[in-house]
XYZ file of C-alpha atoms in Angstrom:
366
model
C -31.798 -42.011 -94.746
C -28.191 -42.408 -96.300
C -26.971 -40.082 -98.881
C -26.474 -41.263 -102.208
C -22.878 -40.256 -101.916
C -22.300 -42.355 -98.445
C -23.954 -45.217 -100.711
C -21.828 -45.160 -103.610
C -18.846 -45.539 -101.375
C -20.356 -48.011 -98.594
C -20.687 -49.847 -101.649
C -16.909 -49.698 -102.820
C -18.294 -47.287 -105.812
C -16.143 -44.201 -106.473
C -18.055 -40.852 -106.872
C -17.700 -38.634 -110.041
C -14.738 -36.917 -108.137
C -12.017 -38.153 -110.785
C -14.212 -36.668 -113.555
C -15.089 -33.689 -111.554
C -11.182 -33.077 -111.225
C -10.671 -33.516 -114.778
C -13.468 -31.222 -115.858
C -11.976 -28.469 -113.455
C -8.501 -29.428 -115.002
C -9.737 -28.424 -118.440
C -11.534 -25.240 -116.904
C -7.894 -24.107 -116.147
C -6.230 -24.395 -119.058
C -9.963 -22.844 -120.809
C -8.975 -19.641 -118.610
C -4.982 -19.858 -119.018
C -5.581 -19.493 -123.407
C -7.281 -16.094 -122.991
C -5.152 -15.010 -120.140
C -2.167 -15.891 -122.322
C -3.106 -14.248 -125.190
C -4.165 -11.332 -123.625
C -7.883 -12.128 -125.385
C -10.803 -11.168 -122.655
C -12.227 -14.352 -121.171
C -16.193 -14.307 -122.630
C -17.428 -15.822 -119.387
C -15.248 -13.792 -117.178
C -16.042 -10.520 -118.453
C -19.416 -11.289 -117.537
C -18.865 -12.628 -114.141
C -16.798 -9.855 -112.617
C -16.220 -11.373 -109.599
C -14.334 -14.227 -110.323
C -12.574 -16.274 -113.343
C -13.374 -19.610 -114.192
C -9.793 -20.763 -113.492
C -10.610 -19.338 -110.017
C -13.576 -21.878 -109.945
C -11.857 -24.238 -110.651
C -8.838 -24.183 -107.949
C -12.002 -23.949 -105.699
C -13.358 -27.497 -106.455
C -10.171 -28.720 -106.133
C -9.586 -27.942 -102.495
C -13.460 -29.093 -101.733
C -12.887 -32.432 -103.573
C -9.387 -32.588 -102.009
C -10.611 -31.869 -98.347
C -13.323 -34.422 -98.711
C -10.929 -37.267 -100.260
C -8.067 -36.429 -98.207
C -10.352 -37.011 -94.622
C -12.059 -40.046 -95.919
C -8.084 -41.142 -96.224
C -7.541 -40.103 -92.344
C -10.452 -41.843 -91.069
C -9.923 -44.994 -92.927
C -6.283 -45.751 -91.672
C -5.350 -42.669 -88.666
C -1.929 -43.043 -89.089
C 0.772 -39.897 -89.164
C 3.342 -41.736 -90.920
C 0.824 -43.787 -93.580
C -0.850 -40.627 -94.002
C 2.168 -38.389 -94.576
C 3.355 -41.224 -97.100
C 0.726 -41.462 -99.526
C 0.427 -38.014 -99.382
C 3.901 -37.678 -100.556
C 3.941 -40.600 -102.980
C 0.719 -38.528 -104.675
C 2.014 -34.887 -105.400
C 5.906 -35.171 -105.030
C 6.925 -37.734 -107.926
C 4.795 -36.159 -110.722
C 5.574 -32.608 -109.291
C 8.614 -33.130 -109.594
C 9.156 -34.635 -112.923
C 6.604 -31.912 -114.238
C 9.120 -29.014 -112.922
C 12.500 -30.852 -114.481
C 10.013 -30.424 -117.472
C 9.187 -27.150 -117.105
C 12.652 -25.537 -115.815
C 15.272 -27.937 -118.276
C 13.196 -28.114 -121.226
C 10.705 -25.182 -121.694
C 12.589 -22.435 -119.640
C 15.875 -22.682 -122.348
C 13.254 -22.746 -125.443
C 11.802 -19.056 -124.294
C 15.203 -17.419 -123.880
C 18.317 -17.712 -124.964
C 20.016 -20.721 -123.665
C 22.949 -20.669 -122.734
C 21.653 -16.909 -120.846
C 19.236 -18.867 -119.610
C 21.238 -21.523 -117.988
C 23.860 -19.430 -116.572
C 21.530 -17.378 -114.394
C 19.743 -20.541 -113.751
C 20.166 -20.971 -109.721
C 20.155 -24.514 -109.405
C 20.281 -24.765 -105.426
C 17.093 -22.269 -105.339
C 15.629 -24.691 -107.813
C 16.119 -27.614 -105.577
C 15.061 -26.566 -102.730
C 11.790 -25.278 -104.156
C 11.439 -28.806 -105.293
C 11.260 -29.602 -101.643
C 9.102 -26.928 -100.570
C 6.996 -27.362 -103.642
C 7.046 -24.063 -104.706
C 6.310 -22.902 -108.271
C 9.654 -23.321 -110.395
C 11.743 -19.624 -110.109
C 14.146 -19.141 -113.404
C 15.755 -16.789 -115.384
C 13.712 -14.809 -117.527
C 11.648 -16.178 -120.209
C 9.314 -15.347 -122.691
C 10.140 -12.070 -122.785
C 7.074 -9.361 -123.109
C 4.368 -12.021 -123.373
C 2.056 -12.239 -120.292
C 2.718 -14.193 -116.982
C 6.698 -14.573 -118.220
C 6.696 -18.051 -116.243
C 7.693 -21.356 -116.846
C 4.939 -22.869 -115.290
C 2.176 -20.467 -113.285
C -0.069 -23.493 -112.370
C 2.294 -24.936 -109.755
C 1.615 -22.244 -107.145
C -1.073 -23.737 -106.247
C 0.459 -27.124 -105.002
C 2.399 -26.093 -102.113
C -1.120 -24.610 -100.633
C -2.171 -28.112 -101.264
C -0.558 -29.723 -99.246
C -0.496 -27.374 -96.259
C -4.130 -28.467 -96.328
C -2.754 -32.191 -96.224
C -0.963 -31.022 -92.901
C -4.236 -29.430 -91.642
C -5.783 -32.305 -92.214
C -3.089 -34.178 -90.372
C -3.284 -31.930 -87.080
C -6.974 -32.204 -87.398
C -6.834 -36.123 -87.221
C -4.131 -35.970 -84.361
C -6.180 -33.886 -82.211
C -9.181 -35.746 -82.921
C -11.313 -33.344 -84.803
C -12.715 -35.979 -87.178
C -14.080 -37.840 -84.497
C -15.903 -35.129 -82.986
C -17.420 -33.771 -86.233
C -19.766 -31.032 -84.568
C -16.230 -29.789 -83.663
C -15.131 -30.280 -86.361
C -18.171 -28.164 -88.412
C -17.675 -25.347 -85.416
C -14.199 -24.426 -86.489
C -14.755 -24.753 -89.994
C -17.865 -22.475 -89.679
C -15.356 -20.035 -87.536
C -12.427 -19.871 -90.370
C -16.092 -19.680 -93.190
C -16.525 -16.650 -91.280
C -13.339 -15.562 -90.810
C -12.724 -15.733 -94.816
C -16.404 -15.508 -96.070
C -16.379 -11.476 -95.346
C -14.014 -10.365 -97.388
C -14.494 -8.435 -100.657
C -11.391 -8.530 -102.813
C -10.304 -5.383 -103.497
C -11.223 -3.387 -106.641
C -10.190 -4.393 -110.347
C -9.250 -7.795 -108.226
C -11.233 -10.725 -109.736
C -10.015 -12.749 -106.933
C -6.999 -12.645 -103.789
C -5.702 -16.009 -104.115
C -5.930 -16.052 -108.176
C -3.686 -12.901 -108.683
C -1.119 -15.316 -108.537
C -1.365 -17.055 -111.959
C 1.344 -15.173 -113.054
C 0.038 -11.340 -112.414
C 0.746 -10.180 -109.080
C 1.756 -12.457 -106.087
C -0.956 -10.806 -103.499
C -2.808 -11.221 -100.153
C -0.669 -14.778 -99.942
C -1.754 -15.515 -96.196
C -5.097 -14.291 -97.428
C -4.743 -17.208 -100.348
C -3.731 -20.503 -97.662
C -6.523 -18.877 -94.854
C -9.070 -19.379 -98.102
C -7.723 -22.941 -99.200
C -8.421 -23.732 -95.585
C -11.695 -23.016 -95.473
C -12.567 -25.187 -99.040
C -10.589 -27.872 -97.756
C -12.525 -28.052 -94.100
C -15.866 -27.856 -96.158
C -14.643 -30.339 -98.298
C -13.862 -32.695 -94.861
C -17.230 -31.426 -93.420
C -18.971 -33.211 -96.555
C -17.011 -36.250 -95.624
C -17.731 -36.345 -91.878
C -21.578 -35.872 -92.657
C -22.231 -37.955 -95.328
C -24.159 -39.845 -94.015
C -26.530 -36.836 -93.075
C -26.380 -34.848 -96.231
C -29.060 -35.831 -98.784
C -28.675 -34.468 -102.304
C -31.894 -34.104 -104.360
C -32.211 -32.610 -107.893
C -34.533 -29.848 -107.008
C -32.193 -29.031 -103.698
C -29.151 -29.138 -106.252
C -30.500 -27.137 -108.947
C -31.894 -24.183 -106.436
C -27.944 -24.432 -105.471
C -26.828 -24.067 -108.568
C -28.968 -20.838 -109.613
C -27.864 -19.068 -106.271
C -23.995 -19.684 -106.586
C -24.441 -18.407 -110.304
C -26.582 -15.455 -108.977
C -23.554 -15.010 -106.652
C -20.964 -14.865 -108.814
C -22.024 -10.970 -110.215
C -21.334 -10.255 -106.912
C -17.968 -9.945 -104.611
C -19.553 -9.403 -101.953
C -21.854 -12.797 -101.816
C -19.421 -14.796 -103.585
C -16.835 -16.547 -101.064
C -20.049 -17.557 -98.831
C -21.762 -18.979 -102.018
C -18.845 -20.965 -102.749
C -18.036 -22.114 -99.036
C -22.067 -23.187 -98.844
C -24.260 -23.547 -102.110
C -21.222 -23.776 -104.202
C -20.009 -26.865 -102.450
C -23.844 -28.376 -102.099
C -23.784 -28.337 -105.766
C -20.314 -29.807 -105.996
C -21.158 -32.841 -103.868
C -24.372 -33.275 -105.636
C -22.716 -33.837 -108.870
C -20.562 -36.078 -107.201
C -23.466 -38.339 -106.242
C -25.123 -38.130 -109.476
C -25.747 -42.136 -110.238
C -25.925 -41.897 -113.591
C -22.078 -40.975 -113.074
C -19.890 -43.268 -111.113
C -22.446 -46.318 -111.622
C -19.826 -49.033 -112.697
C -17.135 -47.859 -112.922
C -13.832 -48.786 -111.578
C -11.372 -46.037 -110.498
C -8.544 -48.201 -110.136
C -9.002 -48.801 -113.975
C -8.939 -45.562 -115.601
C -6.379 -43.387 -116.128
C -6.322 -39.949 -113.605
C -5.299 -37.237 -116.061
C -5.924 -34.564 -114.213
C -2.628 -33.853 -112.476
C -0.982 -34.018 -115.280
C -3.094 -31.690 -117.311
C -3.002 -29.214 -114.524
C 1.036 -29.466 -114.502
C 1.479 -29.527 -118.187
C -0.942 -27.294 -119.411
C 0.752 -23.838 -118.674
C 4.023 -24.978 -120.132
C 2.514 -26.036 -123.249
C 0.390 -22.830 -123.594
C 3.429 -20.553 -123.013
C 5.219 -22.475 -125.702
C 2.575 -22.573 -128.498
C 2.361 -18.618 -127.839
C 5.442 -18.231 -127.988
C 6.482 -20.059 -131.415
C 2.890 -19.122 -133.071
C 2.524 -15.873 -132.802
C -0.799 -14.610 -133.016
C -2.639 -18.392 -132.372
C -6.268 -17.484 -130.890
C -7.521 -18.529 -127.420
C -9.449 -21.473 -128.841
C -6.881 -23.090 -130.708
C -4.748 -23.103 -128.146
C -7.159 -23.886 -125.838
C -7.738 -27.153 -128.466
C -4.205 -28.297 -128.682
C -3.421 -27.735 -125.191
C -5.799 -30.018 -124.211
C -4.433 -32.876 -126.837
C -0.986 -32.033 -125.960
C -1.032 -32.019 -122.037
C -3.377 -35.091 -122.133
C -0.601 -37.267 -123.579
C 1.421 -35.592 -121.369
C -0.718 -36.331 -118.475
C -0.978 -39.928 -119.758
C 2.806 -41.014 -119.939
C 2.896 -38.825 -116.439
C 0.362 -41.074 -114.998
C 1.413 -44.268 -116.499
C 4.800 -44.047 -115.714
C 5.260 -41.666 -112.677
C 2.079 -41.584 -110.865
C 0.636 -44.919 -111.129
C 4.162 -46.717 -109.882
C 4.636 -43.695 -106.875
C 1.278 -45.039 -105.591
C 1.765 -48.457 -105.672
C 4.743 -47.940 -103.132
C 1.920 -46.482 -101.024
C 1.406 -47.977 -97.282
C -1.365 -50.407 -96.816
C -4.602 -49.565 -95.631
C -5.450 -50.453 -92.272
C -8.826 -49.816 -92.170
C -9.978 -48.016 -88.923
C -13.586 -49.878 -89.335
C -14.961 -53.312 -89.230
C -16.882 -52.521 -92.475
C -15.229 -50.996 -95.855
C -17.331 -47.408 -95.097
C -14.748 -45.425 -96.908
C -14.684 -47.188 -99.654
C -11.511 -47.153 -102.332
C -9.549 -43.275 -101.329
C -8.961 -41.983 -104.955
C -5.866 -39.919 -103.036
């Protein structure tokens, strides 16, 4: 029997993976306002083995490594694939770190300081590598003295887009039992480790604490991302009922107390109940992606800036009001980021030429 997921796209549907994204978005900037203002997270003082902002990079890649291969296998081309993946991080990525590095990085120091030690060349050429903006110091003795933490992240991103690519060119999604042998190999590979101790997480140190265990961080994103295309490759195999996806649920949460069990929950129950509430009905049931506005890039980007700005001209604002008018604030950001920058970048994207007779991939939200 098909999945309900392989349904909903057979049928030109679009999954709950734009609100998914979105909901993770605003997990991020939930854990960024206590992290900011040095206020213990509630839910991560619980859960001692990982944030929620770590969670939350998590579904990303899973989401991402699903999307991304349903991209591959509807047109296999290297240069169509390398160009929309471009056209989706680059332009708003971009814009997003002018933002952060010309606006917010001379309004948390002294400016003209600021812009003398600014190296403009280094600057450029992380714009190339995507790299999280380097400056000048800034918001002197606050916590995470960046511009814009979030942006470490996107780089890893799209080394997965280029793992993805090899995988395509050396036929991997074809052969999906290959496919589902290496990924099981790296799940192992990763799954073991235990972070070490007072460590909520390797590849989450980086928000601005300590950069740590980096080729432990893209060896991690690797393994999400090749569940992620797993999910995609057996779609058509993977059914998702409520009882199946609630017993998910309670073991990843029963997981999460502990460091040891927790990378394996995430890499196999975690993503069950990921894809599950991507197939939920009651979600993407008529509703048109191409419609709606995807915030969720743009909250990601602008939500750090924001934060470190509002702490930094209201001293003393609590987690939850910043957490409030972050979320306003970065979604008009967001907004005029996807109407204006986003939106028009992906309308220079390549045609589709679908790979299959039928539209089985359905519209590629990437």
């Amino acid at each position: 029997m098909t999945s309900p997921l392989a349904r909903a796209i057979d049928h030109g549907q679009q999954p709950n993976f734009d609100s998914l994204r979105l909901f993770f978005a605003c997990v991020v900037v939930f854990f960024h306002s206590f992290l900011l203002t040095r206020v213990a997270d509630p839910y991560a003082a619980k859960i001692l083995a990982i944030n929620p902002g770590g969670l939350a990079v998590d579904g990303f890649f899973l989401i991402s490594g699903y999307l991304i291969t349903q991209s591959w296998l509807a047109d296999p081309s290297a240069k169509r694939f390398l160009a929309r993946r471009v056209l989706r991080l680059y332009p708003g990525f971009i814009v997003a770190s002018l933002f952060s590095v010309f606006v917010v990085g001379p309004l948390g120091a002294d400016a003209h300081a600021y812009f003398a030690g600014l190296d403009v060349r280094r600057f450029l050429r992380g714009l190339v590598l995507l790299h999280m903006p380097e400056t000048p110091p800034v918001f002197a003795g606050t916590t995470a003295q960046l511009v814009n933490g979030s942006m470490w992240t996107i780089s890893f991103e799209f080394r997965c887009y280029l793992l993805a690519l090899l995988c395509g060119l050396a036929g991997l999604f074809s052969q999906r039992y290959l496919l589902l042998a290496l990924t099981v190999a790296i799940g192992i590979a990763v799954g073991g480790y235990v972070p070490p101790a007072g460590v909520a997480h390797p590849q989450h140190v980086l928000f601005g604490i300590n950069a740590l265990r980096v080729s432990d961080s893209i060896a991690w994103f690797a393994a999400l991302f090749m569940v992620g295309s797993c999910y995609a490759r057996f779609r058509d195999r993977i059914g998702f009922g409520p009882v199946r996806a609630m017993l998910a649920c309670a073991m990843f949460v029963a997981s999460m107390f502990d460091p040891v069990l927790l990378r394996p929950a995430v890499l196999l129950v975690g993503a069950y109940a990921l894809f599950a509430a991507a197939s939920a009905p009651a979600w993407w049931k008529s509703r048109k992606t191409d419609r709606r506005a995807d915030l969720s890039y743009g909250i990601y980007l602008y939500g750090w800036p924001i934060q470190k700005l509002l702490t930094w001209y209201v001293p003393g604002i609590g987690p939850w009001m910043i957490f409030a008018s972050t979320l306003l604030a970065s979604a008009g950001f967001a907004f005029l980021s996807w109407r204006w920058i986003e939106k028009p970048a992906l309308k220079l994207k390549p045609a589709t030429r679908l790979a299959f007779p039928r539209p089985c991939n359905g519209p590629i939200a990437e």
